[in-house]
Amino acid sequence: MPIDYAARRSRIAPALGLTDEVLVAGAGSPIPKPEISDALLPYIAHQEYYYLAGHADAPGGIIAYDAKTREWTSFVPEVSEMDRVWDGAVQLPGELLPNFPAWLAARKDRKVANLGASIAGVAADAALTARVRDALRHARRPKEAGELELMKRAAIATAEGYAAVQPFLKAGVSERRMQIELEAGFFRGGGDKTGYDTIVGVGPQAAVFHGSPSTERVAQEADFILIDAGAQVERYVIDVTRTYVAGGKPGGFQRDLYAAVKNAHARACARCVSGAEWKDIHFGAATDMIGSLVDMGLMKGNASSLVEREAHMLFYPHGVGHMVGLGVRDGSGLEPGRTKDPRPCLQSLRMDLILRPGYTVTIEPGLYMIPALLNDPARREKFRDAVNWTMAEQHLHVGGVRIEDNLLVTDSAPLNLTAAIPQQF
């Protein structure tokens, strides 16, 4: 089902709260590579422009809205003969960009909100821009049918990649080789690109959240292998994490750590219902996992009390997830009228929202043995009674476990868009 961008703009406009102001959204311009050549970095139109205009390749493009007349106008770059010859470009529909200054001058006495990339010659009202940006972000959180179709296609491609990498999850295989097989599977499955830079970490590297795959790091027998990756289809992204054990034979501590995350993940997924508070889902996952660490003997005390003390940050220092869709952080942020919760344990929680039907979110709890945190003298002193430090030291090399799926909130039970990607055990 193709996305009807004209219908989308008609739906979105009333939600922006504009009366007689002007809204413009810029696509942005290509960026030259930092070298002596005429080559450019891969061009990506600004997300806000793309959402409203639907043009993925319109360098310098502008979508404009006159709230007084309730009319949208798309200004697009003119395709030159050189563009046609060298790049096979075709002319997009709309007004040509040279006509934009006259359009804007005819509305010179009205406030302007500038979304997307900044536009030369536009004197934007900063407060209006911020308010309209928040309104647009909130209005586009529920996914349309066409968006969900693209995400489901991306999920199919992602599942193909995770299936392709399975024979390579063993000792002697490098992170880079795993990445190559995984991403080739994405493309064979219909993905356009990867949704973000693929993360593959073996052994201790499994506790590095944004680690880049290396040819030098090679899995050893019984290492954790953490893969965080997803395919993209027409700018819509799937974001999945799975944790495996090289050779498939985990040790006792590894099995317990994995079970702790798996159980918390399942409970957090089930909590993704309409009306749920995201912070409650986050703290619920933290309490579940810390309770498991207490049962394992790694932590000491009552799980809820340990979370209140923020002791969970030693092993679970990130949020439970975020929104996903048009980009890997699509629509995250705050519920209208809320301000950022100042508690240190929530600084990396990417959203504070009430879940509603149509929202697509990631659920990605994790537990990690991170030397930078567990060897910190200040933390050791603060939580000296909360951790079995001898046990922690014995397992500093283990790495970590994260399990991540993409959930669609509905009027009833949540739908797991990535359920076809199996967990190892």
Tab-separated table of C-alpha atoms in Angstrom:
chain	number	residue	atom	x	y	z
A	1	MET	CA	0.000	0.000	0.000
A	2	PRO	CA	1.760	3.206	-1.151
A	3	ILE	CA	1.793	6.182	1.176
A	4	ASP	CA	-0.498	9.032	0.084
A	5	TYR	CA	1.575	12.068	1.014
A	6	ALA	CA	-1.116	14.586	0.058
A	7	ALA	CA	-3.577	12.854	2.378
A	8	ARG	CA	-0.904	12.750	5.083
A	9	ARG	CA	-0.327	16.494	4.836
A	10	SER	CA	-4.070	17.134	5.052
A	11	ARG	CA	-4.231	14.988	8.185
A	12	ILE	CA	-1.159	16.505	9.786
A	13	ALA	CA	-1.872	20.206	9.166
A	14	PRO	CA	-4.611	20.645	11.809
A	15	ALA	CA	-2.416	18.976	14.433
A	16	LEU	CA	0.301	21.604	14.015
A	17	GLY	CA	-1.747	24.345	15.675
A	18	LEU	CA	-1.116	26.967	12.994
A	19	THR	CA	-3.544	29.781	12.125
A	20	ASP	CA	-1.935	32.350	9.813
A	21	GLU	CA	1.736	31.384	10.108
A	22	VAL	CA	3.984	29.885	7.450
A	23	LEU	CA	5.675	26.505	7.705
A	24	VAL	CA	8.666	25.495	5.588
A	25	ALA	CA	10.664	22.271	5.782
A	26	GLY	CA	14.002	21.887	4.045
A	27	ALA	CA	15.388	18.682	2.575
A	28	GLY	CA	18.989	19.747	3.117
A	29	SER	CA	21.912	19.812	0.716
A	30	PRO	CA	24.529	17.204	-0.160
A	31	ILE	CA	27.781	17.287	1.817
A	32	PRO	CA	31.101	17.011	-0.030
A	33	LYS	CA	33.494	14.304	1.062
A	34	PRO	CA	36.426	15.685	3.078
A	35	GLU	CA	38.928	15.184	0.280
A	36	ILE	CA	40.146	16.826	-2.905
A	37	SER	CA	37.485	15.582	-5.294
A	38	ASP	CA	33.988	16.412	-6.464
A	39	ALA	CA	32.485	13.387	-4.708
A	40	LEU	CA	29.683	13.730	-2.179
A	41	LEU	CA	28.675	11.773	0.891
A	42	PRO	CA	25.523	9.652	0.398
A	43	TYR	CA	22.593	12.049	0.412
A	44	ILE	CA	19.747	11.624	2.898
A	45	ALA	CA	16.817	14.042	2.874
A	46	HIS	CA	15.931	15.396	6.300
A	47	GLN	CA	13.441	13.141	8.053
A	48	GLU	CA	10.841	15.891	8.631
A	49	TYR	CA	10.985	16.963	4.986
A	50	TYR	CA	10.756	13.381	3.776
A	51	TYR	CA	7.781	12.642	6.010
A	52	LEU	CA	5.841	15.596	4.572
A	53	ALA	CA	7.056	15.671	0.957
A	54	GLY	CA	7.846	12.029	0.235
A	55	HIS	CA	10.919	12.881	-1.859
A	56	ALA	CA	13.970	10.860	-0.884
A	57	ASP	CA	16.297	12.502	-3.423
A	58	ALA	CA	15.541	16.211	-3.696
A	59	PRO	CA	18.673	18.112	-2.659
A	60	GLY	CA	17.680	21.588	-1.505
A	61	GLY	CA	13.968	20.774	-1.784
A	62	ILE	CA	11.393	22.672	0.301
A	63	ILE	CA	7.850	21.775	1.304
A	64	ALA	CA	5.877	24.872	2.353
A	65	TYR	CA	2.518	25.399	4.031
A	66	ASP	CA	0.437	28.574	4.213
A	67	ALA	CA	-1.803	28.169	7.255
A	68	LYS	CA	-4.056	31.037	6.159
A	69	THR	CA	-4.973	29.430	2.831
A	70	ARG	CA	-4.325	25.845	4.055
A	71	GLU	CA	-2.301	25.150	0.932
A	72	TRP	CA	0.880	23.092	0.603
A	73	THR	CA	3.451	23.818	-2.086
A	74	SER	CA	6.422	21.642	-2.971
A	75	PHE	CA	9.531	23.345	-4.359
A	76	VAL	CA	11.904	20.920	-6.048
A	77	PRO	CA	15.350	21.218	-7.639
A	78	GLU	CA	15.507	21.581	-11.391
A	79	VAL	CA	17.122	18.589	-13.068
A	80	SER	CA	19.853	19.655	-15.433
A	81	GLU	CA	21.075	17.923	-18.547
A	82	MET	CA	24.196	16.884	-16.645
A	83	ASP	CA	22.022	15.342	-13.923
A	84	ARG	CA	20.143	13.364	-16.536
A	85	VAL	CA	23.304	12.207	-18.301
A	86	TRP	CA	25.457	11.359	-15.288
A	87	ASP	CA	22.866	10.216	-12.743
A	88	GLY	CA	19.781	9.334	-14.780
A	89	ALA	CA	17.807	11.873	-12.730
A	90	VAL	CA	14.188	12.714	-13.557
A	91	GLN	CA	12.308	15.895	-12.784
A	92	LEU	CA	10.162	15.723	-9.645
A	93	PRO	CA	6.664	17.247	-9.696
A	94	GLY	CA	6.192	20.629	-8.078
A	95	GLU	CA	7.317	24.234	-8.341
A	96	LEU	CA	10.966	24.788	-9.183
A	97	LEU	CA	13.176	26.043	-6.364
A	98	PRO	CA	13.878	29.469	-7.923
A	99	ASN	CA	10.190	30.280	-7.335
A	100	PHE	CA	10.475	29.885	-3.561
A	101	PRO	CA	11.879	33.366	-2.702
A	102	ALA	CA	8.885	35.052	-4.364
A	103	TRP	CA	6.480	32.720	-2.526
A	104	LEU	CA	8.111	33.595	0.773
A	105	ALA	CA	8.289	37.340	0.006
A	106	ALA	CA	4.534	37.386	-0.567
A	107	ARG	CA	4.181	36.313	3.093
A	108	LYS	CA	6.932	38.497	4.553
A	109	ASP	CA	4.936	39.869	7.499
A	110	ARG	CA	4.042	36.457	8.960
A	111	LYS	CA	5.874	34.230	11.419
A	112	VAL	CA	7.742	31.320	9.897
A	113	ALA	CA	8.515	27.894	11.350
A	114	ASN	CA	11.464	26.189	9.674
A	115	LEU	CA	11.462	22.409	10.096
A	116	GLY	CA	13.874	19.999	8.475
A	117	ALA	CA	17.121	21.558	7.309
A	118	SER	CA	17.539	25.303	7.694
A	119	ILE	CA	16.777	27.287	4.550
A	120	ALA	CA	18.828	30.264	3.371
A	121	GLY	CA	16.901	33.517	3.502
A	122	VAL	CA	14.311	32.260	5.984
A	123	ALA	CA	14.061	34.221	9.233
A	124	ALA	CA	12.469	31.525	11.334
A	125	ASP	CA	10.785	32.156	14.672
A	126	ALA	CA	12.657	29.887	17.091
A	127	ALA	CA	9.820	29.427	19.578
A	128	LEU	CA	7.286	28.711	16.831
A	129	THR	CA	9.667	26.282	15.167
A	130	ALA	CA	10.190	24.361	18.414
A	131	ARG	CA	6.453	24.184	19.105
A	132	VAL	CA	5.596	23.012	15.587
A	133	ARG	CA	8.415	20.453	15.632
A	134	ASP	CA	7.036	18.953	18.854
A	135	ALA	CA	3.530	18.910	17.396
A	136	LEU	CA	4.703	17.176	14.210
A	137	ARG	CA	6.697	14.619	16.173
A	138	HIS	CA	3.672	13.714	18.261
A	139	ALA	CA	1.272	13.662	15.290
A	140	ARG	CA	3.392	11.193	13.357
A	141	ARG	CA	3.936	8.735	16.186
A	142	PRO	CA	1.013	6.453	15.239
A	143	LYS	CA	2.023	4.582	12.099
A	144	GLU	CA	-0.150	4.597	8.980
A	145	ALA	CA	-0.965	1.384	7.146
A	146	GLY	CA	1.600	2.165	4.428
A	147	GLU	CA	4.315	2.715	7.011
A	148	LEU	CA	3.548	-0.579	8.715
A	149	GLU	CA	3.731	-2.365	5.388
A	150	LEU	CA	7.237	-1.003	4.831
A	151	MET	CA	8.268	-2.008	8.335
A	152	LYS	CA	6.939	-5.530	7.785
A	153	ARG	CA	8.953	-5.767	4.582
A	154	ALA	CA	12.019	-4.589	6.485
A	155	ALA	CA	11.306	-7.210	9.152
A	156	ILE	CA	11.211	-9.952	6.490
A	157	ALA	CA	14.564	-8.780	5.129
A	158	THR	CA	15.990	-8.617	8.648
A	159	ALA	CA	14.852	-12.168	9.380
A	160	GLU	CA	16.588	-13.307	6.180
A	161	GLY	CA	19.838	-11.764	7.413
A	162	TYR	CA	19.649	-13.352	10.845
A	163	ALA	CA	18.959	-16.717	9.216
A	164	ALA	CA	21.975	-16.283	6.925
A	165	VAL	CA	24.398	-15.608	9.780
A	166	GLN	CA	23.498	-18.706	11.793
A	167	PRO	CA	26.172	-21.033	10.299
A	168	PHE	CA	28.850	-18.463	11.212
A	169	LEU	CA	28.047	-18.164	14.936
A	170	LYS	CA	30.952	-20.327	15.989
A	171	ALA	CA	34.509	-20.233	17.195
A	172	GLY	CA	37.059	-19.016	14.677
A	173	VAL	CA	34.740	-16.590	12.873
A	174	SER	CA	35.423	-12.858	13.029
A	175	GLU	CA	32.880	-10.162	13.809
A	176	ARG	CA	33.419	-8.751	10.329
A	177	ARG	CA	32.644	-12.081	8.624
A	178	MET	CA	29.425	-12.334	10.619
A	179	GLN	CA	28.504	-8.786	9.559
A	180	ILE	CA	29.095	-9.582	5.883
A	181	GLU	CA	26.890	-12.684	5.931
A	182	LEU	CA	24.173	-10.928	7.927
A	183	GLU	CA	23.983	-7.877	5.677
A	184	ALA	CA	24.088	-9.951	2.492
A	185	GLY	CA	21.018	-11.723	3.850
A	186	PHE	CA	19.298	-8.377	4.399
A	187	PHE	CA	19.811	-7.439	0.764
A	188	ARG	CA	18.743	-10.830	-0.538
A	189	GLY	CA	15.608	-10.505	1.578
A	190	GLY	CA	14.610	-7.194	-0.005
A	191	GLY	CA	16.342	-4.611	2.171
A	192	ASP	CA	17.554	-1.396	0.538
A	193	LYS	CA	20.239	-0.685	3.132
A	194	THR	CA	21.060	-1.404	6.716
A	195	GLY	CA	18.929	0.691	9.035
A	196	TYR	CA	22.000	1.781	11.015
A	197	ASP	CA	25.616	0.701	11.445
A	198	THR	CA	25.599	-3.010	12.232
A	199	ILE	CA	26.866	-3.970	15.691
A	200	VAL	CA	28.591	-7.311	16.208
A	201	GLY	CA	30.469	-8.025	19.437
A	202	VAL	CA	32.112	-11.251	20.561
A	203	GLY	CA	33.218	-12.055	24.107
A	204	PRO	CA	33.898	-8.886	26.145
A	205	GLN	CA	32.938	-6.775	23.108
A	206	ALA	CA	29.343	-7.924	23.587
A	207	ALA	CA	29.186	-5.360	26.402
A	208	VAL	CA	30.118	-2.457	24.083
A	209	PHE	CA	26.823	-0.908	23.023
A	210	HIS	CA	27.888	0.619	19.702
A	211	GLY	CA	30.907	-1.502	18.855
A	212	SER	CA	31.941	-1.744	15.199
A	213	PRO	CA	32.675	-5.224	13.808
A	214	SER	CA	36.376	-6.049	13.533
A	215	THR	CA	38.359	-8.527	11.460
A	216	GLU	CA	40.754	-8.964	14.403
A	217	ARG	CA	38.173	-9.996	17.009
A	218	VAL	CA	37.346	-13.654	16.488
A	219	ALA	CA	34.835	-15.664	18.479
A	220	GLN	CA	36.196	-18.221	20.924
A	221	GLU	CA	34.324	-21.340	21.952
A	222	ALA	CA	31.368	-20.436	24.252
A	223	ASP	CA	31.793	-16.658	23.754
A	224	PHE	CA	28.702	-14.515	23.789
A	225	ILE	CA	28.031	-13.070	20.326
A	226	LEU	CA	25.792	-10.012	20.364
A	227	ILE	CA	24.346	-8.793	17.053
A	228	ASP	CA	22.313	-5.570	16.854
A	229	ALA	CA	21.256	-4.901	13.264
A	230	GLY	CA	18.305	-4.376	10.983
A	231	ALA	CA	17.324	-3.796	7.385
A	232	GLN	CA	15.818	-0.647	5.894
A	233	VAL	CA	13.131	-0.437	3.236
A	234	GLU	CA	12.319	3.014	1.790
A	235	ARG	CA	13.705	4.760	4.889
A	236	TYR	CA	11.707	2.532	7.295
A	237	VAL	CA	13.871	0.607	9.701
A	238	ILE	CA	13.772	-2.532	11.809
A	239	ASP	CA	16.014	-2.660	14.906
A	240	VAL	CA	16.731	-6.128	16.324
A	241	THR	CA	19.237	-7.581	18.776
A	242	ARG	CA	19.977	-11.223	19.406
A	243	THR	CA	22.629	-12.727	21.647
A	244	TYR	CA	24.131	-16.111	20.846
A	245	VAL	CA	26.799	-18.393	22.272
A	246	ALA	CA	29.580	-19.545	19.928
A	247	GLY	CA	29.131	-23.265	19.582
A	248	GLY	CA	25.781	-23.092	21.358
A	249	LYS	CA	27.037	-24.369	24.739
A	250	PRO	CA	26.808	-21.631	27.401
A	251	GLY	CA	28.341	-21.884	30.850
A	252	GLY	CA	26.153	-21.727	33.936
A	253	PHE	CA	26.636	-17.987	34.544
A	254	GLN	CA	25.975	-17.228	30.881
A	255	ARG	CA	22.798	-19.308	30.897
A	256	ASP	CA	21.507	-17.551	34.014
A	257	LEU	CA	22.355	-14.108	32.651
A	258	TYR	CA	20.604	-14.891	29.384
A	259	ALA	CA	17.540	-16.249	31.182
A	260	ALA	CA	17.338	-13.085	33.277
A	261	VAL	CA	17.205	-10.925	30.155
A	262	LYS	CA	14.898	-13.266	28.268
A	263	ASN	CA	12.325	-13.301	31.072
A	264	ALA	CA	12.446	-9.518	31.482
A	265	HIS	CA	12.143	-9.063	27.725
A	266	ALA	CA	9.029	-11.256	27.526
A	267	ARG	CA	7.363	-9.415	30.419
A	268	ALA	CA	8.237	-5.993	28.987
A	269	CYS	CA	6.825	-6.954	25.581
A	270	ALA	CA	3.557	-8.018	27.204
A	271	ARG	CA	3.343	-4.632	28.960
A	272	CYS	CA	3.308	-2.724	25.647
A	273	VAL	CA	-0.428	-2.071	25.664
A	274	SER	CA	-2.393	1.073	24.943
A	275	GLY	CA	-2.299	3.413	27.931
A	276	ALA	CA	0.897	2.011	29.427
A	277	GLU	CA	3.524	4.435	30.700
A	278	TRP	CA	6.905	3.897	29.087
A	279	LYS	CA	8.796	4.639	32.299
A	280	ASP	CA	6.800	1.922	34.056
A	281	ILE	CA	7.851	-0.582	31.378
A	282	HIS	CA	11.477	0.496	31.779
A	283	PHE	CA	11.502	0.208	35.562
A	284	GLY	CA	9.559	-3.056	35.385
A	285	ALA	CA	12.286	-4.555	33.196
A	286	ALA	CA	14.984	-3.241	35.526
A	287	THR	CA	13.285	-4.740	38.581
A	288	ASP	CA	12.768	-8.084	36.849
A	289	MET	CA	16.416	-8.341	35.824
A	290	ILE	CA	17.810	-7.196	39.157
A	291	GLY	CA	15.590	-9.746	40.884
A	292	SER	CA	17.229	-12.409	38.730
A	293	LEU	CA	20.709	-11.108	39.605
A	294	VAL	CA	19.799	-11.372	43.282
A	295	ASP	CA	18.695	-14.967	42.704
A	296	MET	CA	22.021	-15.630	40.956
A	297	GLY	CA	23.914	-14.244	43.941
A	298	LEU	CA	25.477	-11.410	41.920
A	299	MET	CA	23.479	-8.712	43.718
A	300	LYS	CA	22.262	-8.471	47.290
A	301	GLY	CA	19.016	-7.123	48.673
A	302	ASN	CA	15.502	-6.376	47.483
A	303	ALA	CA	15.163	-5.817	43.751
A	304	SER	CA	12.814	-2.821	44.006
A	305	SER	CA	15.031	-1.145	46.608
A	306	LEU	CA	18.124	-1.733	44.496
A	307	VAL	CA	16.427	-0.085	41.513
A	308	GLU	CA	15.365	2.866	43.676
A	309	ARG	CA	19.035	3.270	44.666
A	310	GLU	CA	19.916	3.118	40.945
A	311	ALA	CA	22.167	0.133	41.586
A	312	HIS	CA	20.772	-1.485	38.432
A	313	MET	CA	22.833	1.007	36.422
A	314	LEU	CA	25.904	-1.119	37.155
A	315	PHE	CA	24.583	-3.874	34.902
A	316	TYR	CA	21.771	-2.188	32.929
A	317	PRO	CA	22.847	1.380	32.116
A	318	HIS	CA	20.524	2.092	29.178
A	319	GLY	CA	16.813	2.470	28.523
A	320	VAL	CA	14.370	-0.296	27.690
A	321	GLY	CA	13.880	0.954	24.145
A	322	HIS	CA	12.614	3.708	21.876
A	323	MET	CA	10.265	4.351	18.976
A	324	VAL	CA	11.251	2.981	15.593
A	325	GLY	CA	10.020	3.440	12.046
A	326	LEU	CA	11.160	6.306	9.818
A	327	GLY	CA	14.671	5.982	11.165
A	328	VAL	CA	15.980	4.148	14.173
A	329	ARG	CA	14.864	6.796	16.700
A	330	ASP	CA	11.616	7.749	14.979
A	331	GLY	CA	9.334	9.937	17.086
A	332	SER	CA	10.926	9.333	20.481
A	333	GLY	CA	10.854	12.100	23.064
A	334	LEU	CA	8.366	13.431	25.573
A	335	GLU	CA	4.616	13.270	25.970
A	336	PRO	CA	3.200	16.754	25.225
A	337	GLY	CA	3.408	18.921	28.332
A	338	ARG	CA	6.115	16.862	30.031
A	339	THR	CA	9.681	17.817	30.824
A	340	LYS	CA	12.680	15.520	30.993
A	341	ASP	CA	12.852	13.498	34.227
A	342	PRO	CA	16.108	14.635	35.882
A	343	ARG	CA	16.949	11.346	37.618
A	344	PRO	CA	20.403	10.106	36.526
A	345	CYS	CA	19.073	6.615	35.861
A	346	LEU	CA	16.743	8.018	33.167
A	347	GLN	CA	19.225	10.129	31.242
A	348	SER	CA	19.539	7.465	28.540
A	349	LEU	CA	15.812	6.650	28.406
A	350	ARG	CA	14.901	7.979	24.989
A	351	MET	CA	11.232	8.637	25.593
A	352	ASP	CA	8.654	9.379	28.260
A	353	LEU	CA	5.335	8.599	26.590
A	354	ILE	CA	1.953	7.019	27.078
A	355	LEU	CA	1.679	4.180	24.552
A	356	ARG	CA	-1.131	4.435	22.009
A	357	PRO	CA	-2.376	2.215	19.167
A	358	GLY	CA	-0.163	2.534	16.123
A	359	TYR	CA	3.035	3.229	18.069
A	360	THR	CA	5.985	1.025	17.105
A	361	VAL	CA	8.622	0.598	19.802
A	362	THR	CA	11.703	-1.453	20.516
A	363	ILE	CA	11.946	-3.547	23.669
A	364	GLU	CA	15.616	-4.210	24.403
A	365	PRO	CA	16.550	-4.973	28.009
A	366	GLY	CA	20.123	-6.098	28.627
A	367	LEU	CA	22.614	-7.090	31.300
A	368	TYR	CA	26.339	-6.493	30.869
A	369	MET	CA	29.638	-6.982	32.629
A	370	ILE	CA	31.277	-3.635	31.843
A	371	PRO	CA	34.761	-3.161	33.338
A	372	ALA	CA	34.561	0.641	33.071
A	373	LEU	CA	31.584	0.602	35.470
A	374	LEU	CA	32.390	-2.369	37.680
A	375	ASN	CA	36.018	-1.341	38.257
A	376	ASP	CA	35.138	2.244	39.133
A	377	PRO	CA	36.197	2.906	42.768
A	378	ALA	CA	33.378	5.395	43.407
A	379	ARG	CA	30.713	2.927	42.310
A	380	ARG	CA	32.325	0.140	44.296
A	381	GLU	CA	32.172	2.245	47.410
A	382	LYS	CA	28.627	3.473	46.826
A	383	PHE	CA	27.296	-0.039	46.161
A	384	ARG	CA	29.683	-2.042	48.327
A	385	ASP	CA	26.747	-3.806	50.041
A	386	ALA	CA	24.679	-4.319	46.876
A	387	VAL	CA	27.009	-6.488	44.773
A	388	ASN	CA	28.915	-9.700	45.252
A	389	TRP	CA	32.088	-8.067	44.005
A	390	THR	CA	34.104	-11.277	44.056
A	391	MET	CA	31.594	-12.914	41.725
A	392	ALA	CA	31.518	-9.831	39.509
A	393	GLU	CA	35.298	-9.898	39.115
A	394	GLN	CA	35.201	-13.554	38.124
A	395	HIS	CA	32.889	-12.760	35.195
A	396	LEU	CA	34.195	-9.403	33.952
A	397	HIS	CA	35.261	-11.044	30.680
A	398	VAL	CA	31.786	-12.399	29.838
A	399	GLY	CA	30.456	-9.405	27.877
A	400	GLY	CA	26.701	-9.037	27.910
A	401	VAL	CA	23.246	-10.063	26.757
A	402	ARG	CA	20.610	-7.969	24.999
A	403	ILE	CA	17.408	-9.156	23.336
A	404	GLU	CA	15.452	-6.705	21.217
A	405	ASP	CA	12.207	-6.916	19.278
A	406	ASN	CA	9.941	-4.373	17.579
A	407	LEU	CA	6.399	-4.134	18.946
A	408	LEU	CA	3.294	-2.589	17.412
A	409	VAL	CA	0.877	-1.275	20.028
A	410	THR	CA	-2.723	-2.158	19.169
A	411	ASP	CA	-6.152	-1.889	20.761
A	412	SER	CA	-5.523	-5.296	22.326
A	413	ALA	CA	-2.322	-7.336	22.710
A	414	PRO	CA	0.892	-5.986	21.167
A	415	LEU	CA	2.071	-7.422	17.857
A	416	ASN	CA	5.710	-8.497	17.653
A	417	LEU	CA	6.871	-7.474	14.170
A	418	THR	CA	10.152	-9.367	14.566
A	419	ALA	CA	8.905	-12.596	16.157
A	420	ALA	CA	10.127	-14.584	13.120
A	421	ILE	CA	13.743	-14.028	14.216
A	422	PRO	CA	14.320	-16.823	16.746
A	423	GLN	CA	16.346	-16.603	19.924
A	424	GLN	CA	19.092	-19.172	20.381
A	425	PHE	CA	17.908	-20.673	23.675
